[in-house]
Amino acid sequence: MEITNNCIVLKFGGASVSSPEAFSSIADIILHRKKMYKKVIVVVSAMGDTTDELISLAHKVNPNPPRRELDMLLSVGERISIALLAMALAAKGTEALSFTGSQSGIITTNDHANAKIVNVKPHRLLPHLENEKIVIVAGFQGMSLEGEITTLGRGGSDTTAVALAIALKAEKVEFFKDVFGIYEQDPKKNVQARLFETLSYQEAYDIMNKGAQVLHNRCVRLAEKNSLPLRVLSFERYLDEKLGTTIQDTMNSGHNTTYED
Ligand code: ASP
Ligand code: MG
């Protein structure tokens, strides 16, 4: 297969990395995309229930843990995933490099546990991407201007993926999920629920606000501000190009880099 595209961001959530074996499966997806794209950036969440487990661990030590220290602890969940994913790719003979949020230049406000991304300066990633190495970034975390480790709020890895795609001018972000895309109702409660092929940013935002937890709603707003297309698809059926939901506006106003308010 010939490489015809330049840059893509792939996002894998906690459900797609809930066991050690899962890293090998998602490595296959990444290697498939690497045949199509020169630059592949992968954003990954903490394994399964790791974040919940770390929160309860903290509360066993201190019922009211300092927020700065909670961020320090929770950011570890995603670090475990990035290192294991790089190892899974190495086991398949492909070199990949993992980076924390701060190493990747994700600059945030200093609001611990709910920081907003104010800028992305991915200098350290660029040479590796130019060399066509797979770059793996820890979702959900960044560094404030004061140099503190921050987290973006629960589910925040999606927003990391979108912010990096904007900074690196990626063609789109693909979110690999345990569902086939975005549905009118929760497909786990109603098997008849209709799957949307396309949605505008506003429609996707409204669905997220009604409680669907498919994407972090902040990532939809951030993508809209920068006209970045998003695609939600299944990590089991990723080869089926017709299956999935694309979020974009029909009127494309082009890239104008802005981050969160
Ligand atoms: N691991 C974090 C959480 O569970 C971030 C994420 O999954 O996006 O909230
Ligand atoms: Mg998670």
mmCIF file of C-alpha atoms and ligand atoms in Angstrom:
data_model
loop_
_atom_site.group_PDB
_atom_site.id
_atom_site.type_symbol
_atom_site.label_atom_id
_atom_site.label_comp_id
_atom_site.label_asym_id
_atom_site.label_seq_id
_atom_site.Cartn_x
_atom_site.Cartn_y
_atom_site.Cartn_z
ATOM 1 C CA MET A 1 0.000 0.000 0.000
ATOM 2 C CA GLU A 2 1.271 3.467 -0.849
ATOM 3 C CA ILE A 3 1.352 6.258 1.727
ATOM 4 C CA THR A 4 -1.000 8.890 0.379
ATOM 5 C CA ASN A 5 -1.809 10.900 3.498
ATOM 6 C CA ASN A 6 0.301 12.966 5.761
ATOM 7 C CA CYS A 7 -0.806 13.021 9.380
ATOM 8 C CA ILE A 8 -3.475 11.389 11.559
ATOM 9 C CA VAL A 9 -4.199 11.184 15.290
ATOM 10 C CA LEU A 10 -5.578 7.877 16.623
ATOM 11 C CA LYS A 11 -7.229 7.836 20.053
ATOM 12 C CA PHE A 12 -7.763 4.662 22.117
ATOM 13 C CA GLY A 13 -9.859 4.824 25.279
ATOM 14 C CA GLY A 14 -9.605 2.805 28.482
ATOM 15 C CA ALA A 15 -12.015 0.118 27.204
ATOM 16 C CA SER A 16 -9.714 -0.658 24.264
ATOM 17 C CA VAL A 17 -6.718 -1.253 26.586
ATOM 18 C CA SER A 18 -8.370 -3.087 29.458
ATOM 19 C CA SER A 19 -6.038 -6.132 29.382
ATOM 20 C CA PRO A 20 -2.366 -6.771 28.564
ATOM 21 C CA GLU A 21 -3.418 -8.661 25.388
ATOM 22 C CA ALA A 22 -5.396 -5.637 24.180
ATOM 23 C CA PHE A 23 -2.168 -3.721 23.522
ATOM 24 C CA SER A 24 -1.205 -6.221 20.859
ATOM 25 C CA SER A 25 -4.615 -5.834 19.171
ATOM 26 C CA ILE A 26 -4.482 -2.065 19.062
ATOM 27 C CA ALA A 27 -0.874 -2.226 17.847
ATOM 28 C CA ASP A 28 -2.258 -4.045 14.760
ATOM 29 C CA ILE A 29 -4.718 -1.193 14.146
ATOM 30 C CA ILE A 30 -1.910 1.351 14.470
ATOM 31 C CA LEU A 31 0.319 -0.596 12.049
ATOM 32 C CA HIS A 32 -2.554 -0.730 9.573
ATOM 33 C CA ARG A 33 -2.953 3.071 9.686
ATOM 34 C CA LYS A 34 0.830 3.536 9.465
ATOM 35 C CA LYS A 35 0.709 2.011 5.970
ATOM 36 C CA MET A 36 -1.607 4.847 4.931
ATOM 37 C CA TYR A 37 -0.190 7.837 6.846
ATOM 38 C CA LYS A 38 3.342 9.199 7.073
ATOM 39 C CA LYS A 39 2.869 10.667 10.549
ATOM 40 C CA VAL A 40 0.870 8.707 13.112
ATOM 41 C CA ILE A 41 0.265 10.073 16.609
ATOM 42 C CA VAL A 42 -1.517 7.813 19.073
ATOM 43 C CA VAL A 43 -3.239 9.131 22.195
ATOM 44 C CA VAL A 44 -4.171 6.556 24.794
ATOM 45 C CA SER A 45 -6.131 6.544 28.066
ATOM 46 C CA ALA A 46 -5.465 4.635 31.261
ATOM 47 C CA MET A 47 -6.216 0.887 31.204
ATOM 48 C CA GLY A 48 -9.813 -0.076 32.078
ATOM 49 C CA ASP A 49 -10.751 1.173 35.544
ATOM 50 C CA THR A 50 -7.247 2.350 36.474
ATOM 51 C CA THR A 51 -8.247 5.983 37.032
ATOM 52 C CA ASP A 52 -11.130 5.001 39.350
ATOM 53 C CA GLU A 53 -8.802 2.656 41.221
ATOM 54 C CA LEU A 54 -6.174 5.374 41.663
ATOM 55 C CA ILE A 55 -8.832 7.778 42.975
ATOM 56 C CA SER A 56 -10.017 5.237 45.526
ATOM 57 C CA LEU A 57 -6.414 4.451 46.498
ATOM 58 C CA ALA A 58 -5.843 8.160 47.149
ATOM 59 C CA HIS A 59 -8.969 8.343 49.297
ATOM 60 C CA LYS A 60 -7.787 5.409 51.394
ATOM 61 C CA VAL A 61 -4.684 7.415 52.276
ATOM 62 C CA ASN A 62 -6.449 10.765 52.653
ATOM 63 C CA PRO A 63 -10.234 11.279 52.370
ATOM 64 C CA ASN A 64 -9.577 14.756 51.022
ATOM 65 C CA PRO A 65 -6.379 14.487 48.948
ATOM 66 C CA PRO A 66 -4.672 17.727 47.834
ATOM 67 C CA ARG A 67 -5.669 18.295 44.174
ATOM 68 C CA ARG A 68 -2.079 18.836 43.077
ATOM 69 C CA GLU A 69 -1.097 15.422 44.424
ATOM 70 C CA LEU A 70 -4.187 13.770 42.968
ATOM 71 C CA ASP A 71 -3.141 15.016 39.514
ATOM 72 C CA MET A 72 0.358 13.689 40.089
ATOM 73 C CA LEU A 73 -1.149 10.293 40.925
ATOM 74 C CA LEU A 74 -3.816 10.121 38.196
ATOM 75 C CA SER A 75 -1.411 11.108 35.425
ATOM 76 C CA VAL A 76 0.380 7.808 36.102
ATOM 77 C CA GLY A 77 -2.556 5.782 34.673
ATOM 78 C CA GLU A 78 -1.941 7.063 31.151
ATOM 79 C CA ARG A 79 1.832 6.689 31.530
ATOM 80 C CA ILE A 80 1.374 2.974 32.115
ATOM 81 C CA SER A 81 -0.623 2.696 28.891
ATOM 82 C CA ILE A 82 1.805 4.616 26.683
ATOM 83 C CA ALA A 83 4.806 2.579 27.794
ATOM 84 C CA LEU A 84 2.980 -0.740 27.340
ATOM 85 C CA LEU A 85 1.740 0.303 23.901
ATOM 86 C CA ALA A 86 5.269 1.220 22.791
ATOM 87 C CA MET A 87 6.410 -2.203 24.061
ATOM 88 C CA ALA A 88 3.604 -3.961 22.152
ATOM 89 C CA LEU A 89 4.674 -2.195 18.946
ATOM 90 C CA ALA A 90 8.333 -3.059 19.604
ATOM 91 C CA ALA A 91 7.292 -6.722 20.014
ATOM 92 C CA LYS A 92 5.942 -6.504 16.457
ATOM 93 C CA GLY A 93 9.211 -5.053 15.196
ATOM 94 C CA THR A 94 8.141 -1.390 14.973
ATOM 95 C CA GLU A 95 9.846 1.338 16.936
ATOM 96 C CA ALA A 96 7.456 3.705 18.686
ATOM 97 C CA LEU A 97 8.203 6.348 21.295
ATOM 98 C CA SER A 98 6.000 7.271 24.235
ATOM 99 C CA PHE A 99 5.725 10.767 25.739
ATOM 100 C CA THR A 100 3.902 12.210 28.743
ATOM 101 C CA GLY A 101 1.593 15.199 28.288
ATOM 102 C CA SER A 102 4.219 17.612 29.557
ATOM 103 C CA GLN A 103 6.912 16.164 27.267
ATOM 104 C CA SER A 104 4.468 16.615 24.390
ATOM 105 C CA GLY A 105 4.059 20.316 25.142
ATOM 106 C CA ILE A 106 0.422 20.231 26.281
ATOM 107 C CA ILE A 107 0.262 23.547 28.144
ATOM 108 C CA THR A 108 -2.723 24.040 30.444
ATOM 109 C CA THR A 109 -4.208 26.357 33.024
ATOM 110 C CA ASN A 110 -3.230 25.544 36.607
ATOM 111 C CA ASP A 111 -6.750 24.280 37.566
ATOM 112 C CA HIS A 112 -5.875 20.899 39.013
ATOM 113 C CA ALA A 113 -8.324 18.128 38.033
ATOM 114 C CA ASN A 114 -10.040 20.370 35.478
ATOM 115 C CA ALA A 115 -7.287 22.139 33.560
ATOM 116 C CA LYS A 116 -7.949 23.694 30.129
ATOM 117 C CA ILE A 117 -5.483 23.419 27.258
ATOM 118 C CA VAL A 118 -4.218 26.885 26.416
ATOM 119 C CA ASN A 119 -1.444 25.949 23.973
ATOM 120 C CA VAL A 120 0.326 22.967 22.433
ATOM 121 C CA LYS A 121 4.042 23.103 21.645
ATOM 122 C CA PRO A 122 4.929 19.641 20.387
ATOM 123 C CA HIS A 123 8.613 20.411 19.609
ATOM 124 C CA ARG A 124 9.854 17.128 21.025
ATOM 125 C CA LEU A 125 7.499 15.104 18.858
ATOM 126 C CA LEU A 126 8.364 16.737 15.536
ATOM 127 C CA PRO A 127 11.746 15.109 14.753
ATOM 128 C CA HIS A 128 10.337 11.647 15.482
ATOM 129 C CA LEU A 129 7.311 12.284 13.278
ATOM 130 C CA GLU A 130 9.595 13.532 10.479
ATOM 131 C CA ASN A 131 11.531 10.273 10.839
ATOM 132 C CA GLU A 132 8.201 8.445 10.463
ATOM 133 C CA LYS A 133 8.343 6.964 13.933
ATOM 134 C CA ILE A 134 5.032 6.260 15.675
ATOM 135 C CA VAL A 135 4.566 8.751 18.495
ATOM 136 C CA ILE A 136 2.427 7.776 21.506
ATOM 137 C CA VAL A 137 1.147 10.495 23.841
ATOM 138 C CA ALA A 138 -0.425 10.101 27.288
ATOM 139 C CA GLY A 139 -3.942 11.513 27.229
ATOM 140 C CA PHE A 140 -5.714 13.513 29.959
ATOM 141 C CA GLN A 141 -2.646 15.394 31.227
ATOM 142 C CA GLY A 142 -0.520 18.428 30.667
ATOM 143 C CA MET A 143 1.700 20.930 32.359
ATOM 144 C CA SER A 144 0.693 24.388 33.552
ATOM 145 C CA LEU A 145 2.732 27.494 32.794
ATOM 146 C CA GLU A 146 3.937 27.186 36.386
ATOM 147 C CA GLY A 147 5.433 23.771 35.493
ATOM 148 C CA GLU A 148 2.881 21.759 37.477
ATOM 149 C CA ILE A 149 1.442 18.427 36.279
ATOM 150 C CA THR A 150 -2.283 18.870 35.587
ATOM 151 C CA THR A 151 -5.180 16.705 34.405
ATOM 152 C CA LEU A 152 -8.008 17.762 32.128
ATOM 153 C CA GLY A 153 -11.064 16.330 33.894
ATOM 154 C CA ARG A 154 -12.567 12.845 33.553
ATOM 155 C CA GLY A 155 -12.619 11.632 29.961
ATOM 156 C CA GLY A 156 -10.091 14.308 29.015
ATOM 157 C CA SER A 157 -7.913 12.128 26.775
ATOM 158 C CA ASP A 158 -10.250 12.880 23.867
ATOM 159 C CA THR A 159 -9.438 16.554 24.269
ATOM 160 C CA THR A 160 -5.696 15.781 24.285
ATOM 161 C CA ALA A 161 -6.126 13.983 20.935
ATOM 162 C CA VAL A 162 -7.989 16.897 19.363
ATOM 163 C CA ALA A 163 -5.548 19.528 20.655
ATOM 164 C CA LEU A 164 -2.563 17.591 19.277
ATOM 165 C CA ALA A 165 -4.291 17.127 15.920
ATOM 166 C CA ILE A 166 -4.830 20.889 15.716
ATOM 167 C CA ALA A 167 -1.209 21.674 16.608
ATOM 168 C CA LEU A 168 0.157 19.115 14.133
ATOM 169 C CA LYS A 169 -2.392 19.964 11.410
ATOM 170 C CA ALA A 170 -3.563 16.374 11.230
ATOM 171 C CA GLU A 171 -6.213 15.422 8.695
ATOM 172 C CA LYS A 172 -8.547 14.065 11.411
ATOM 173 C CA VAL A 173 -8.795 12.248 14.728
ATOM 174 C CA GLU A 174 -10.085 8.676 14.769
ATOM 175 C CA PHE A 175 -11.568 7.539 18.111
ATOM 176 C CA PHE A 176 -11.599 3.758 18.511
ATOM 177 C CA LYS A 177 -14.443 2.620 20.760
ATOM 178 C CA ASP A 178 -16.305 -0.456 21.964
ATOM 179 C CA VAL A 179 -19.359 0.771 19.987
ATOM 180 C CA PHE A 180 -19.679 1.295 16.217
ATOM 181 C CA GLY A 181 -20.091 5.071 16.398
ATOM 182 C CA ILE A 182 -22.563 7.600 17.809
ATOM 183 C CA TYR A 183 -26.170 6.454 18.213
ATOM 184 C CA GLU A 184 -29.469 8.241 18.711
ATOM 185 C CA GLN A 185 -29.859 6.333 22.018
ATOM 186 C CA ASP A 186 -27.442 4.298 24.127
ATOM 187 C CA PRO A 187 -26.821 1.134 22.040
ATOM 188 C CA LYS A 188 -26.035 -0.798 25.220
ATOM 189 C CA LYS A 189 -29.602 -0.103 26.460
ATOM 190 C CA ASN A 190 -31.452 -0.179 23.131
ATOM 191 C CA VAL A 191 -30.082 -2.535 20.469
ATOM 192 C CA GLN A 192 -32.385 -0.954 17.869
ATOM 193 C CA ALA A 193 -30.801 2.519 18.353
ATOM 194 C CA ARG A 194 -29.967 4.268 15.071
ATOM 195 C CA LEU A 195 -26.275 4.818 14.278
ATOM 196 C CA PHE A 196 -25.481 8.232 12.759
ATOM 197 C CA GLU A 197 -23.261 8.272 9.665
ATOM 198 C CA THR A 198 -22.508 11.978 9.957
ATOM 199 C CA LEU A 199 -23.204 14.694 12.504
ATOM 200 C CA SER A 200 -22.447 18.395 12.670
ATOM 201 C CA TYR A 201 -20.377 19.543 15.650
ATOM 202 C CA GLN A 202 -23.488 21.082 17.217
ATOM 203 C CA GLU A 203 -25.492 17.869 16.821
ATOM 204 C CA ALA A 204 -22.653 15.837 18.364
ATOM 205 C CA TYR A 205 -22.307 18.364 21.183
ATOM 206 C CA ASP A 206 -26.062 18.173 21.920
ATOM 207 C CA ILE A 207 -25.921 14.363 22.032
ATOM 208 C CA MET A 208 -22.935 14.451 24.437
ATOM 209 C CA ASN A 209 -24.731 16.995 26.626
ATOM 210 C CA LYS A 210 -27.753 14.687 26.850
ATOM 211 C CA GLY A 211 -25.461 12.260 28.648
ATOM 212 C CA ALA A 212 -23.928 10.065 25.925
ATOM 213 C CA GLN A 213 -20.368 9.478 27.054
ATOM 214 C CA VAL A 214 -18.952 8.657 23.636
ATOM 215 C CA LEU A 215 -16.710 11.739 23.477
ATOM 216 C CA HIS A 216 -15.592 14.387 25.967
ATOM 217 C CA ASN A 217 -17.841 17.329 25.028
ATOM 218 C CA ARG A 218 -14.918 19.790 25.285
ATOM 219 C CA CYS A 219 -13.166 17.954 22.451
ATOM 220 C CA VAL A 220 -16.139 18.509 20.145
ATOM 221 C CA ARG A 221 -16.084 22.266 20.799
ATOM 222 C CA LEU A 222 -12.320 22.397 20.268
ATOM 223 C CA ALA A 223 -12.609 20.502 16.975
ATOM 224 C CA GLU A 224 -15.404 22.822 15.826
ATOM 225 C CA LYS A 225 -13.351 25.947 16.528
ATOM 226 C CA ASN A 226 -10.596 24.580 14.301
ATOM 227 C CA SER A 227 -12.746 22.760 11.690
ATOM 228 C CA LEU A 228 -11.057 19.467 12.493
ATOM 229 C CA PRO A 229 -12.987 16.365 11.323
ATOM 230 C CA LEU A 230 -13.563 13.637 13.933
ATOM 231 C CA ARG A 231 -14.450 10.004 13.308
ATOM 232 C CA VAL A 232 -15.827 7.578 15.898
ATOM 233 C CA LEU A 233 -15.431 3.908 14.987
ATOM 234 C CA SER A 234 -15.167 0.424 16.475
ATOM 235 C CA PHE A 235 -11.807 -1.051 17.436
ATOM 236 C CA GLU A 236 -13.175 -4.459 16.472
ATOM 237 C CA ARG A 237 -14.543 -3.515 13.047
ATOM 238 C CA TYR A 238 -12.084 -0.749 12.072
ATOM 239 C CA LEU A 239 -11.513 -2.224 8.599
ATOM 240 C CA ASP A 240 -15.178 -1.649 7.704
ATOM 241 C CA GLU A 241 -14.961 1.871 6.295
ATOM 242 C CA LYS A 242 -18.736 2.308 6.151
ATOM 243 C CA LEU A 243 -19.213 1.662 9.861
ATOM 244 C CA GLY A 244 -18.719 4.704 12.106
ATOM 245 C CA THR A 245 -19.767 8.311 12.631
ATOM 246 C CA THR A 246 -18.032 11.325 11.086
ATOM 247 C CA ILE A 247 -18.383 14.679 12.818
ATOM 248 C CA GLN A 248 -17.699 17.721 10.699
ATOM 249 C CA ASP A 249 -19.419 20.784 9.316
ATOM 250 C CA THR A 250 -20.428 20.907 5.692
ATOM 251 C CA MET A 251 -19.159 24.489 5.554
ATOM 252 C CA ASN A 252 -15.462 24.107 6.227
ATOM 253 C CA SER A 253 -13.889 27.338 7.389
ATOM 254 C CA GLY A 254 -10.297 26.048 7.365
ATOM 255 C CA HIS A 255 -7.692 25.817 10.092
ATOM 256 C CA ASN A 256 -7.358 28.698 12.521
ATOM 257 C CA THR A 257 -5.483 27.429 15.543
ATOM 258 C CA THR A 258 -7.234 28.266 18.807
ATOM 259 C CA TYR A 259 -7.404 26.212 21.995
ATOM 260 C CA GLU A 260 -9.781 26.181 24.947
ATOM 261 C CA ASP A 261 -11.341 29.321 26.491
HETATM 262 N N1 ASP B 1 -8.298 8.068 32.357
HETATM 263 C C1 ASP B 1 -9.054 9.293 32.463
HETATM 264 C C2 ASP B 1 -10.451 9.007 32.959
HETATM 265 O O1 ASP B 1 -10.792 7.863 33.139
HETATM 266 C C3 ASP B 1 -9.066 10.075 31.181
HETATM 267 C C4 ASP B 1 -9.748 9.389 30.013
HETATM 268 O O2 ASP B 1 -10.110 8.231 30.083
HETATM 269 O O3 ASP B 1 -9.933 10.047 28.983
HETATM 270 O O4 ASP B 1 -11.195 9.920 33.162
HETATM 271 MG MG MG B 2 -10.229 6.522 31.485
#
